[in-house]
Coordinates of C-alpha atoms (C1' of nucleotides) in Angstrom, one line a residue:
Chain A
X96 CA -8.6 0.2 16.7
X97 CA -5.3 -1.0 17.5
X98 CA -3.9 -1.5 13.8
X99 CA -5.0 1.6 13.3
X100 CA -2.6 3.5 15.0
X101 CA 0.2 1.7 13.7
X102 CA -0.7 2.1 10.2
X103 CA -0.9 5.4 10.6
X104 CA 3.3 5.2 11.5
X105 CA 3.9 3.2 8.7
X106 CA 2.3 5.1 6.2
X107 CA 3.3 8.3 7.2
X108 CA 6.8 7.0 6.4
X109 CA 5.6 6.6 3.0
X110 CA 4.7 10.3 3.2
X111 CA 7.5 12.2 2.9
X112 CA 8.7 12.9 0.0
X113 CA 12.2 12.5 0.3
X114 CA 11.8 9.1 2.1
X115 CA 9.2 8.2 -0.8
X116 CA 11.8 8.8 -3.5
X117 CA 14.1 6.8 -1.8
X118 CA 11.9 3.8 -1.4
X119 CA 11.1 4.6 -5.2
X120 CA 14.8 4.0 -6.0
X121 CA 14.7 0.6 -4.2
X122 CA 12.3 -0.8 -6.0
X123 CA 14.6 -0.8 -8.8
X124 CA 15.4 -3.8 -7.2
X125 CA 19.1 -3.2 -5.9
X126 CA 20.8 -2.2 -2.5
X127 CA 22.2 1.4 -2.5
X128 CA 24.2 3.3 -0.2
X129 CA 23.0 5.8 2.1
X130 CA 24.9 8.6 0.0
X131 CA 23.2 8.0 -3.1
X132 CA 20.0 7.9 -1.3
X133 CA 20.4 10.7 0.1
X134 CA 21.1 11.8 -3.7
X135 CA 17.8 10.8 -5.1
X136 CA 16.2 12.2 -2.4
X137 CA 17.4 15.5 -2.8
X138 CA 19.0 16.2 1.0
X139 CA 22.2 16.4 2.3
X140 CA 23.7 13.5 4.1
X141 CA 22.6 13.9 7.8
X142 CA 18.5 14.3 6.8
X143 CA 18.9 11.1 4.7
X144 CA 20.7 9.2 7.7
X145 CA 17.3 9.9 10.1
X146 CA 15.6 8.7 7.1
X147 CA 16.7 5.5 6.8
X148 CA 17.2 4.7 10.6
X149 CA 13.8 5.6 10.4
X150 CA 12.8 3.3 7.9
X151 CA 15.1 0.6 9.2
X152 CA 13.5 0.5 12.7
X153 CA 10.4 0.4 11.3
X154 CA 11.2 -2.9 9.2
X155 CA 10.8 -1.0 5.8
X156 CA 14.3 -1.3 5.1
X157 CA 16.9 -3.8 5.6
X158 CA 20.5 -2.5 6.2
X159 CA 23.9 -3.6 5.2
X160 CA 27.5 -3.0 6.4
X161 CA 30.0 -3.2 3.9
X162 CA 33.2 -1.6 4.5
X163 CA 32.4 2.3 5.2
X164 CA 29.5 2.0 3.1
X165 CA 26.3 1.2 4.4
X166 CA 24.0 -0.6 2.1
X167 CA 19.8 -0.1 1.9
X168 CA 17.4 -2.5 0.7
X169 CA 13.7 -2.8 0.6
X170 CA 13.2 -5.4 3.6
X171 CA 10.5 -7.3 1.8
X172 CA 8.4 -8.4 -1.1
X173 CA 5.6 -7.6 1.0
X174 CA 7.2 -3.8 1.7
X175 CA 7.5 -4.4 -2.2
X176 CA 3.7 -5.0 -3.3
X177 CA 2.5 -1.9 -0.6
X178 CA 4.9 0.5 -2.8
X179 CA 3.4 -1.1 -6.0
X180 CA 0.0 -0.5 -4.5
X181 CA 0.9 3.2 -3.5
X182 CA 2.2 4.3 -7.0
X183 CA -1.0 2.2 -9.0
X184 CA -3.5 4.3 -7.2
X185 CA -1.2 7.6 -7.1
X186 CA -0.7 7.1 -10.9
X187 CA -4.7 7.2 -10.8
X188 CA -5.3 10.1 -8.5
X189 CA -7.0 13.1 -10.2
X190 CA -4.4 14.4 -12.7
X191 CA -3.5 17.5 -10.4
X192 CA 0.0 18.5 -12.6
X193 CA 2.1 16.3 -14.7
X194 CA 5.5 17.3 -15.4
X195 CA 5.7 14.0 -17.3
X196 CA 9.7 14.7 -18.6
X197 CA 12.0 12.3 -20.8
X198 CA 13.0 10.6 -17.7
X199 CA 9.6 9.4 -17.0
X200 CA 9.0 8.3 -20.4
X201 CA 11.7 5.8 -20.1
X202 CA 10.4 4.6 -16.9
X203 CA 7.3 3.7 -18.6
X204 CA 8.4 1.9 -21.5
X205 CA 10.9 -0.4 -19.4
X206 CA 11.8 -0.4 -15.6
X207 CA 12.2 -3.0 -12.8
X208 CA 9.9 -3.9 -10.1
X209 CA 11.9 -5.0 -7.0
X210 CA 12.1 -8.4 -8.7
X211 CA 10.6 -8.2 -12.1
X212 CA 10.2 -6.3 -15.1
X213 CA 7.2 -3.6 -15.3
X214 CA 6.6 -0.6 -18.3
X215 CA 5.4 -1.2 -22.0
X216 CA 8.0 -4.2 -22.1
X217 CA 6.5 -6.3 -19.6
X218 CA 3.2 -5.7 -20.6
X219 CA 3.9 -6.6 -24.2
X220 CA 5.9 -9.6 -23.3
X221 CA 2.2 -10.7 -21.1
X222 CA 0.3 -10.1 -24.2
X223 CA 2.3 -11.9 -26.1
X224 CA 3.0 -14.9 -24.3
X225 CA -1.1 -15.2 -23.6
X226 CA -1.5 -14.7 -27.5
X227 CA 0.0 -17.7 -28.1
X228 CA -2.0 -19.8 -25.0
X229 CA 1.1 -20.2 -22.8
X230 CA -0.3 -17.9 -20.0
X231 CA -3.6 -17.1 -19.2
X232 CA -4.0 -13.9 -16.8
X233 CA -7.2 -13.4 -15.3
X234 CA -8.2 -11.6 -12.0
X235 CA -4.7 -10.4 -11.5
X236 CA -3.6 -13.8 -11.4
X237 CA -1.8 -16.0 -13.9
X238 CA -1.4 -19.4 -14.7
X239 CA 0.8 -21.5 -17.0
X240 CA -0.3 -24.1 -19.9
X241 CA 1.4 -27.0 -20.5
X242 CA 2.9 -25.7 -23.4
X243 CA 3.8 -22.5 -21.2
X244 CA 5.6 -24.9 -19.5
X245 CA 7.5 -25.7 -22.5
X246 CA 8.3 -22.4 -23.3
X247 CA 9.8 -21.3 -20.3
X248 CA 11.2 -23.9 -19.9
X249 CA 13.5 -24.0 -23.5
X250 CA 14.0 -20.3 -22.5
X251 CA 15.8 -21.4 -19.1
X252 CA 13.9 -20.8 -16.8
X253 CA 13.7 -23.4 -13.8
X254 CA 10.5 -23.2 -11.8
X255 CA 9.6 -24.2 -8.8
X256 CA 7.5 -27.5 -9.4
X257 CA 3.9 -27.1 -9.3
X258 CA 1.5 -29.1 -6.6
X259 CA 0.9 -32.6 -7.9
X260 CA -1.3 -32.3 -11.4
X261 CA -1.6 -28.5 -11.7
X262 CA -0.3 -25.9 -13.7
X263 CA 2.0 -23.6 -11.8
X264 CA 0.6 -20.4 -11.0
X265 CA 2.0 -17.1 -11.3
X266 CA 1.2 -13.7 -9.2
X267 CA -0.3 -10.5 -12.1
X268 CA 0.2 -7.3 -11.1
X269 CA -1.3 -4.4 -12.2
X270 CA 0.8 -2.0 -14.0
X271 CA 1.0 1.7 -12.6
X272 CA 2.0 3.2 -16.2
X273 CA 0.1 1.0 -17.8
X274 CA -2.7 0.3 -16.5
X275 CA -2.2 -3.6 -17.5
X276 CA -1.3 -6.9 -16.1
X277 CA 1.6 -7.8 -16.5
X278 CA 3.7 -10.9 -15.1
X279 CA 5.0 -11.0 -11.5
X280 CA 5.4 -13.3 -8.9
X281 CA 8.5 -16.6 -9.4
X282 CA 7.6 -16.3 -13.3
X283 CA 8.5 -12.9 -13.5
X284 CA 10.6 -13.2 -11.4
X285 CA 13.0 -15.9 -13.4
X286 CA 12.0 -13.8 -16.3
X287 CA 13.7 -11.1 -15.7
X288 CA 16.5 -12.9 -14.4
X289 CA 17.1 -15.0 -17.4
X290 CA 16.7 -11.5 -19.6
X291 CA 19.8 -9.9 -17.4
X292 CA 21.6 -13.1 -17.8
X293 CA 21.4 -12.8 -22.1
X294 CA 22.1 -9.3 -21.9
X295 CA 19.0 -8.1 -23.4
X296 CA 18.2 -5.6 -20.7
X297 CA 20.1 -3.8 -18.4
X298 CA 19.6 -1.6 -15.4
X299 CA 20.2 1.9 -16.3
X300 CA 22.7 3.1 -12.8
X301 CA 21.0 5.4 -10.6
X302 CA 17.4 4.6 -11.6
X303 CA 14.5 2.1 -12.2
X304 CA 14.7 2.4 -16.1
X305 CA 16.3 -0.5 -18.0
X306 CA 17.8 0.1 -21.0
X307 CA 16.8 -2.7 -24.0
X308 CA 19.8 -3.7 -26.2
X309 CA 19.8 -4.5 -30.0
X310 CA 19.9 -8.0 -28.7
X311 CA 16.9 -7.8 -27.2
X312 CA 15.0 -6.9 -29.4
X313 CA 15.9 -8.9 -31.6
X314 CA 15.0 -12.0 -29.2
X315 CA 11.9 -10.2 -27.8
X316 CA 11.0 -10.3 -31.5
X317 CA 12.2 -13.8 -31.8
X318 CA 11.8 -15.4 -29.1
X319 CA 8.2 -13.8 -28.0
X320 CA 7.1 -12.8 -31.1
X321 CA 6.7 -9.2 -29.9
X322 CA 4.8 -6.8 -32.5
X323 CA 7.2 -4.2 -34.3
X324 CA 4.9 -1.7 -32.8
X325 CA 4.8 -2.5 -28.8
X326 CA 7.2 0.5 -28.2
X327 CA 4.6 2.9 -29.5
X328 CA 2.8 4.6 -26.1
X329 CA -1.3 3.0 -26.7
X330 CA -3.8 6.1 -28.0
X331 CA -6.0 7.4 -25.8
X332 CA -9.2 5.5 -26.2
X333 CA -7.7 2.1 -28.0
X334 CA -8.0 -1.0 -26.1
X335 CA -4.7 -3.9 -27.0
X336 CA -4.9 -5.8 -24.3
X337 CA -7.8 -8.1 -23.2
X338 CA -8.1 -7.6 -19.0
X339 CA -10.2 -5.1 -18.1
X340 CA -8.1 -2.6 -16.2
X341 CA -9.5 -3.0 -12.5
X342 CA -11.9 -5.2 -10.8
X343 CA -15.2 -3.9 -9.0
Chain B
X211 CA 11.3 11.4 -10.5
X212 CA 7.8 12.3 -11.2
X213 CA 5.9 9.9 -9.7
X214 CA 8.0 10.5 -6.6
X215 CA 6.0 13.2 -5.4
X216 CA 2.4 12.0 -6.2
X217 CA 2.9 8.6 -4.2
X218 CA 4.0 10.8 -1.2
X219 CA 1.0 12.5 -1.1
X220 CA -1.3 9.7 -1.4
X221 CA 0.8 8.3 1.1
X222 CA 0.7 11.2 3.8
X223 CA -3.2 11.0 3.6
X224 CA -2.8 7.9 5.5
X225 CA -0.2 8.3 7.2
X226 CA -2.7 10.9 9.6
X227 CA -4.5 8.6 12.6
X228 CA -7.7 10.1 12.1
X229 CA -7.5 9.6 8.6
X230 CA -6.0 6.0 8.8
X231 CA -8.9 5.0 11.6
X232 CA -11.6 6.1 9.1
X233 CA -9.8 4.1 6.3
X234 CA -9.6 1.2 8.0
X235 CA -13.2 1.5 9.1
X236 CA -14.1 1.9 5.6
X237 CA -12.4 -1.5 4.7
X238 CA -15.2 -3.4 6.3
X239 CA -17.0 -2.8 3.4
X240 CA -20.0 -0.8 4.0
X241 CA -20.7 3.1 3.5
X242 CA -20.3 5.1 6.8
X243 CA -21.3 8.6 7.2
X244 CA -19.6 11.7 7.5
X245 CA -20.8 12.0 11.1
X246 CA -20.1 8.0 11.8
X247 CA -16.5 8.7 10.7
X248 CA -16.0 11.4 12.9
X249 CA -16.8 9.4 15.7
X250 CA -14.6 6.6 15.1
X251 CA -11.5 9.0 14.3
X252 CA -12.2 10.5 17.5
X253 CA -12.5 13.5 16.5
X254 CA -15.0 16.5 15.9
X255 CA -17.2 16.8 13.0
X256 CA -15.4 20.0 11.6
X257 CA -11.9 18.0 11.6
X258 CA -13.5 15.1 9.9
X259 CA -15.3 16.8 7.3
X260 CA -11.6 18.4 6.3
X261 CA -9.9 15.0 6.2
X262 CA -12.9 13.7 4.3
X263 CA -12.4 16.3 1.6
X264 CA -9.0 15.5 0.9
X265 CA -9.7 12.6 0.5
X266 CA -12.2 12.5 -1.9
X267 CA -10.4 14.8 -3.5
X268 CA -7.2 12.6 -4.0
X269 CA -9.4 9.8 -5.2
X270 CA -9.4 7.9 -2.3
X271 CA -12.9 8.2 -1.2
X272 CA -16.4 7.9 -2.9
X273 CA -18.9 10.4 -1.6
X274 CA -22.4 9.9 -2.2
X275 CA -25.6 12.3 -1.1
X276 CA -28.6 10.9 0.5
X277 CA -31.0 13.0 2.4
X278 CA -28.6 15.5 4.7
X279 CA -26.4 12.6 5.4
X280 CA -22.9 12.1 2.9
X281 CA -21.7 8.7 2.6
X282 CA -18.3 7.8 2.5
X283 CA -16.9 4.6 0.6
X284 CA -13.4 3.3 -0.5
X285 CA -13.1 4.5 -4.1
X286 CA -12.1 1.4 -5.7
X287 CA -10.9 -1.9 -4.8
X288 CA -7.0 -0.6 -5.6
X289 CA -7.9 1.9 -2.8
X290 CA -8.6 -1.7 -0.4
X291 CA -5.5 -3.5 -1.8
X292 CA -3.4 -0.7 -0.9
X293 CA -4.7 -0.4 2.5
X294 CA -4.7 -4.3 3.0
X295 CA -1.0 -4.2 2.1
X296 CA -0.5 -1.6 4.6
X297 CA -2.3 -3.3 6.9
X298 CA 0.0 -6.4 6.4
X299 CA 3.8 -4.4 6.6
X300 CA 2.4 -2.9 9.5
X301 CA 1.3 -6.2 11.5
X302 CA 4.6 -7.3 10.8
X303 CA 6.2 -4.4 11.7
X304 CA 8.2 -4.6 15.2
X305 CA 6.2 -5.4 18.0
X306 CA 6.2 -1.9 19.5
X307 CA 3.6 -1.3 22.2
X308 CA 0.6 -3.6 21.4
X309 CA -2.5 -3.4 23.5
X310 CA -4.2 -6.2 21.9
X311 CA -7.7 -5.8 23.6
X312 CA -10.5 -8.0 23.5
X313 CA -11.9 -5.9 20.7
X314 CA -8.8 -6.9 18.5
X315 CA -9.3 -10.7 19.0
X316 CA -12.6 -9.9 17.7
X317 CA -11.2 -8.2 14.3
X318 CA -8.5 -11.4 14.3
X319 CA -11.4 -14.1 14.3
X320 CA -13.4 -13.0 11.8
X321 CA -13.9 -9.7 9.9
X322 CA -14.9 -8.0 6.7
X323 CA -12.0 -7.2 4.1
X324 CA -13.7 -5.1 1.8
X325 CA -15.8 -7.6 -0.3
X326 CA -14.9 -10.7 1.4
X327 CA -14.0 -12.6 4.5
X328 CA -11.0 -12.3 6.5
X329 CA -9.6 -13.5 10.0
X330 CA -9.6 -17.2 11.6
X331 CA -12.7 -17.7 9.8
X332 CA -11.7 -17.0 6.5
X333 CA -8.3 -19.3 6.7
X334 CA -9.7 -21.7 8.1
X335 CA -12.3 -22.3 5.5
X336 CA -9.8 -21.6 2.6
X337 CA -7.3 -24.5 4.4
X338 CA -10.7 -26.8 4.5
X339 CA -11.6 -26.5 0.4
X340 CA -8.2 -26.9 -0.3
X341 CA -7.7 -29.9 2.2
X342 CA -10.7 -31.3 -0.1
X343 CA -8.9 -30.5 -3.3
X344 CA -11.4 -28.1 -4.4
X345 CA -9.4 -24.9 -4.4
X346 CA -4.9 -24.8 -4.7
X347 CA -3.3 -22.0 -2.9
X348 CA -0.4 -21.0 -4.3
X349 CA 1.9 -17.6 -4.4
X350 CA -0.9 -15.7 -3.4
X351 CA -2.3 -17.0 -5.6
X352 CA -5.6 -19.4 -6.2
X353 CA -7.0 -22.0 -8.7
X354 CA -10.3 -23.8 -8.5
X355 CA -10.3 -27.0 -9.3
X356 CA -13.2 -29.1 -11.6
X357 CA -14.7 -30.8 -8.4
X358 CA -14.2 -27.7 -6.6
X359 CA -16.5 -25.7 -8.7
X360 CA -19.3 -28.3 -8.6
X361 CA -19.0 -27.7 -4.9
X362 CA -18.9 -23.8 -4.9
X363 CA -22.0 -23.9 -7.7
X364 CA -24.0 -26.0 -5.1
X365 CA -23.3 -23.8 -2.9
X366 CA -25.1 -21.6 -4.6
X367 CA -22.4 -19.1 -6.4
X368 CA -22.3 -18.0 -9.3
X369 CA -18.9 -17.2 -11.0
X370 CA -17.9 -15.2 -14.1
X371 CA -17.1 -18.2 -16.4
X372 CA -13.5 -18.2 -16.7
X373 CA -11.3 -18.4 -20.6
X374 CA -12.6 -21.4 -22.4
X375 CA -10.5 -24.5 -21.4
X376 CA -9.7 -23.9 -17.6
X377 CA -10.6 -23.2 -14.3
X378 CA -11.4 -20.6 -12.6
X379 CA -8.5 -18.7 -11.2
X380 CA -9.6 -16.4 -7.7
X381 CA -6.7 -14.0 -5.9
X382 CA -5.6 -15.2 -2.6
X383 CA -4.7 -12.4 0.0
X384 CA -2.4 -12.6 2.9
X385 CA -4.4 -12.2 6.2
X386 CA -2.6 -9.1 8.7
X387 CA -3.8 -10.9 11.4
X388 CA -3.1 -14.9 10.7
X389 CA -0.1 -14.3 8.2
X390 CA -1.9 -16.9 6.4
X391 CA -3.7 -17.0 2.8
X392 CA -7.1 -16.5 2.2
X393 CA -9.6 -16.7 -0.5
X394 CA -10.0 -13.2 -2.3
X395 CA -11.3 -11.7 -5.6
X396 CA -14.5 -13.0 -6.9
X397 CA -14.8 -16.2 -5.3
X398 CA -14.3 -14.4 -2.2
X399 CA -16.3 -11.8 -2.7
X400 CA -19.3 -14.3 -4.2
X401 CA -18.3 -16.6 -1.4
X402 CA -18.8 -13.4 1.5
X403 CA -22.4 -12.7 -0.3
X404 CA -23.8 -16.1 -0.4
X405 CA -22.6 -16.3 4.0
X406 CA -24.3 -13.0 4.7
X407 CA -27.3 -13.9 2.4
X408 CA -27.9 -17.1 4.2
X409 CA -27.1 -15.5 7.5
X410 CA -24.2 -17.7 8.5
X411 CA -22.3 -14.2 9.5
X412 CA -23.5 -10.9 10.4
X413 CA -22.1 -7.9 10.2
X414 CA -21.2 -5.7 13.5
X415 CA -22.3 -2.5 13.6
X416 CA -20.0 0.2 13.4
X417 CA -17.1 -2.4 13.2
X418 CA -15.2 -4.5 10.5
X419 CA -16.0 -7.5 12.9
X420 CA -18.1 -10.2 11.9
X421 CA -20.7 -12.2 14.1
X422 CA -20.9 -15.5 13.4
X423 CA -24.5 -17.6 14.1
X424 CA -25.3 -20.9 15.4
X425 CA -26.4 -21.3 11.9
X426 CA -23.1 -20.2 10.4
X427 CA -21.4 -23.0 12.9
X428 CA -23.2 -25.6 11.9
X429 CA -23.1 -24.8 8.0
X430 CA -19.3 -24.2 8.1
X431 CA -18.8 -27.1 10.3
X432 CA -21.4 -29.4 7.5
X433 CA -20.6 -27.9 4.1
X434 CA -16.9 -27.2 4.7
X435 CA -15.7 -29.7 7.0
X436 CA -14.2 -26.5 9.6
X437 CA -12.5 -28.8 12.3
X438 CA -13.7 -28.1 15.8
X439 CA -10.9 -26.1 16.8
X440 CA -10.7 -24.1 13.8
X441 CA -11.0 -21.1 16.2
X442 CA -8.3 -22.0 18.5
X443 CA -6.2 -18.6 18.3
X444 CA -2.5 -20.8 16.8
X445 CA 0.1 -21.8 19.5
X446 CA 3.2 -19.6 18.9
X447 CA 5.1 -21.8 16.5
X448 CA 2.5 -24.0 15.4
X449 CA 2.0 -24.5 11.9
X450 CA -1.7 -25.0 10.7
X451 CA -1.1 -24.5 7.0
X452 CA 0.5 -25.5 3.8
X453 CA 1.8 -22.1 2.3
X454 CA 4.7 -20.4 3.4
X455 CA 4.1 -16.9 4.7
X456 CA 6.1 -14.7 2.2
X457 CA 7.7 -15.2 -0.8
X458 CA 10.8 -13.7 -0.9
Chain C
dG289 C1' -41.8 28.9 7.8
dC290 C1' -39.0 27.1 12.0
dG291 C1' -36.1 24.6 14.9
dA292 C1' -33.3 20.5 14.9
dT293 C1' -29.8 17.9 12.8
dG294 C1' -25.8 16.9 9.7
dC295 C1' -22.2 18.8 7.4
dT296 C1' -18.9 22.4 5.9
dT297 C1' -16.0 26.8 6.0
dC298 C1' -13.2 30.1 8.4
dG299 C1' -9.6 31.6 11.5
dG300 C1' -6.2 31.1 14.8
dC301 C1' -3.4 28.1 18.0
dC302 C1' 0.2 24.9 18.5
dG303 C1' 3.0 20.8 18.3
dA304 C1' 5.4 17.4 15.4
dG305 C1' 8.8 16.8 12.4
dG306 C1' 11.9 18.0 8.3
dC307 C1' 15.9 20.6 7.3
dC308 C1' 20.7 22.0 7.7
dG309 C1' 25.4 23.4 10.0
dA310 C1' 28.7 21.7 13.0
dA311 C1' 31.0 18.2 15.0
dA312 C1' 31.7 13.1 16.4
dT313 C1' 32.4 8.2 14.9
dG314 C1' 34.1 4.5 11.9
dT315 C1' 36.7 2.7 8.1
dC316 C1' 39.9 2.6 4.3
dG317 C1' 44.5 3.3 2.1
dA318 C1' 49.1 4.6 2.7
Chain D
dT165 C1' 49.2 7.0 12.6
dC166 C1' 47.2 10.2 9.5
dG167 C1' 44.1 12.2 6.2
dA168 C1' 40.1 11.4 3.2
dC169 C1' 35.7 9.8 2.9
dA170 C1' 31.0 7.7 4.4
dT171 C1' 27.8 8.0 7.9
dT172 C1' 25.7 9.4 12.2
dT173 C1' 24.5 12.5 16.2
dC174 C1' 23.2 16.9 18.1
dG175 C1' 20.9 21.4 18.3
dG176 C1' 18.2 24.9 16.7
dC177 C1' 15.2 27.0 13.1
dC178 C1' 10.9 27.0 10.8
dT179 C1' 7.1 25.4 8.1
dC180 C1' 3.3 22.4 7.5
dG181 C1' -0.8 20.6 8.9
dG182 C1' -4.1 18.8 12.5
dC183 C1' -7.2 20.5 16.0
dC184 C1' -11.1 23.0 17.7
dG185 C1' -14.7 27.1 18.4
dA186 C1' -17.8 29.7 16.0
dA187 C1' -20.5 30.6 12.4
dG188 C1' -22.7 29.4 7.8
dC189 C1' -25.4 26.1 4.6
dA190 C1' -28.3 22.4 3.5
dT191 C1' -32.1 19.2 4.6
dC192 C1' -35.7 17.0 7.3
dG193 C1' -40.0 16.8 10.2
dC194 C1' -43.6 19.5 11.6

DNA sequence: GCGATGCTTCGGCCGAGGCCGAAATGTCGA
DNA sequence: TCGACATTTCGGCCTCGGCCGAAGCATCGC
């Protein structure tokens, strides 16, 4: 099984945890430098600089030279989805122990995903937007309505034009935290953009949480028509959204 | 980081070539034995049955009891996505040392991918109902269109009707092997049943491989318009398709 | 029951690989 | 050119985990 062999490479790259939770930092979505990687990992300087040359040979990870620094970046969307794959079914591994601190409470209600927003936000915003018919999610896929359309449009966002007479379509993905679609692919993508761009969210330094300003809200609220309540972390047992959580 | 840890022990479970070998048997679809496994990890029963365990444990693998045999599944279709991902980063991972034998070109024409069809085969048909406009490809992405579920219906599928006042919308996954899209989800999976029910492909034994009949020529080549060279391996810098291979 | 077969548990061996200290290389600012 | 800082290379230590032989359970056919 020749794939399998080198599979086995690439994956147990993923398995370390220091090189784990630096690829966890990147898909916040921005280059760091090999010093605060080695940071977040939790090693000194010289173990994170095997590392990444590691990860760099094997096309995980894209470097940068700037100045003295040396800039890391996940190398591709694609290196993007397998991490988003890993944490979905690590989040659903048997519970084993759960630390579960402050820190990971405000990943869940807000982070980014390499390229687009992911937590209780995103998920909210999904609902919302299919509430009203501008979206429609189905089968971890997504697809826009003519007054979708519309909507994103007036909100700024510039899509890439759809093949003649269609909708455009737009990639779901299924959130780790949540357990819930929520948008991905050029939608959220431009989503998330135009959302840094007004300043209602930021990226929180040093981590994957975004922090939500009063501005945001208040266009979430606005704009989206968000319920006062999507902050609140769902009950065990109650169902808000309308996916089920997993196909066969 | 909390999650940090978790996804590097999911990760380290495949990052073992026994372990990855048994996975990636496993993604053909079928149940395999404990015993079965063994062999194709090439290694002794003993070994197998620890790396079997852990990953049953970790939620990875299915076990189920029949007689004195134990068979071994993939625990969910995340389990699949994660590995197909993996699969893909690590295609396109440096070239390395590839053997490539004769039993690869096998995997690369057309194979199992869980629930559906993957390989030559599988992109070749999706490019042929989207050539007819019955399906649209798009950001991995895929949308039936009105004739194209006539088409699929007569071929004798049956699909989960979709929200009231669209089309069907199917996930599209990017083939390892072709770096192309192909048809996933439920079409694919309904699409996969309906070939091996009217014995158009066959699955190899102990093998993700598919074997495809006369009959299976004929019927692609009739119902789906397959050119005649639709399993002509692609010239090095030939492009056959429409999508582009990544999105950014 | 009894042997054959499939699978698992136990114990010990051993190699791969992560870790750090020390020192080398590169780059910036003065 | 020099010192400070970011990063990498080298070398040696040490733990973790995969591997197998031997033995222990379970199940089937007789």
């Amino acid at each position: 099984m020749v794939s399998g062999n080198t599979v086995a490479e690439i994956a147990s790259l993923l398995g370390d945890a220091a090189r784990a939770n630096m690829l966890s930092a990147l898909m916040g979505g921005v280059a760091m430098t090999a010093g605060e990687l080695a940071q977040v990992a939790g090693v000194t300087a010289q173990t994170a600089s095997g590392h990444l040359a590691k990860m760099v040979e094997s096309g995980l990870l894209a470097r940068e030279k700037q100045g003295r620094h040396r800039y890391y970046r996940l190398a591709s969307g694609e290196v993007a989805q397998l991490l988003d794959a890993l944490m979905l079914v690590a989040a659903n591994a048997p519970a084993r122990h759960r630390p579960l601190g402050p820190r990971d409470d405000a990943l869940r209600r807000a982070r980014s995903c390499y390229d687009h927003m992911a937590g209780r936000l995103a998920v909210a915003l999904s609902d919302a937007v299919q509430a009203r018919g501008f979206l429609i999610l189905e089968e971890g896929v997504g697809l826009l309505t003519e007054e979708g359309e519309r909507f994103f449009a007036a909100f700024g966002l510039t899509l890439r034009p759809p093949r003649s007479g269609t909708r455009p379509l737009c990639r779901a993905c299924l959130d780790w935290s949540e357990r819930r679609m929520h948008l991905a692919g050029q939608l959220g993508a431009a989503l998330f953009d135009q959302c840094l761009a007004r300043g209602w969210v930021a990226r929180i330094p040093d981590s994957r949480s975004l922090r939500i300003s009063r501005a945001g809200e208040l266009g979430f609220a606005r704009h989206f028509g968000l319920a006062e309540d999507w902050d609140r972390p769902a009950r065990p047992g109650e169902w808000r959204g309308m996916q089920p959580a997993s196909p066969a």
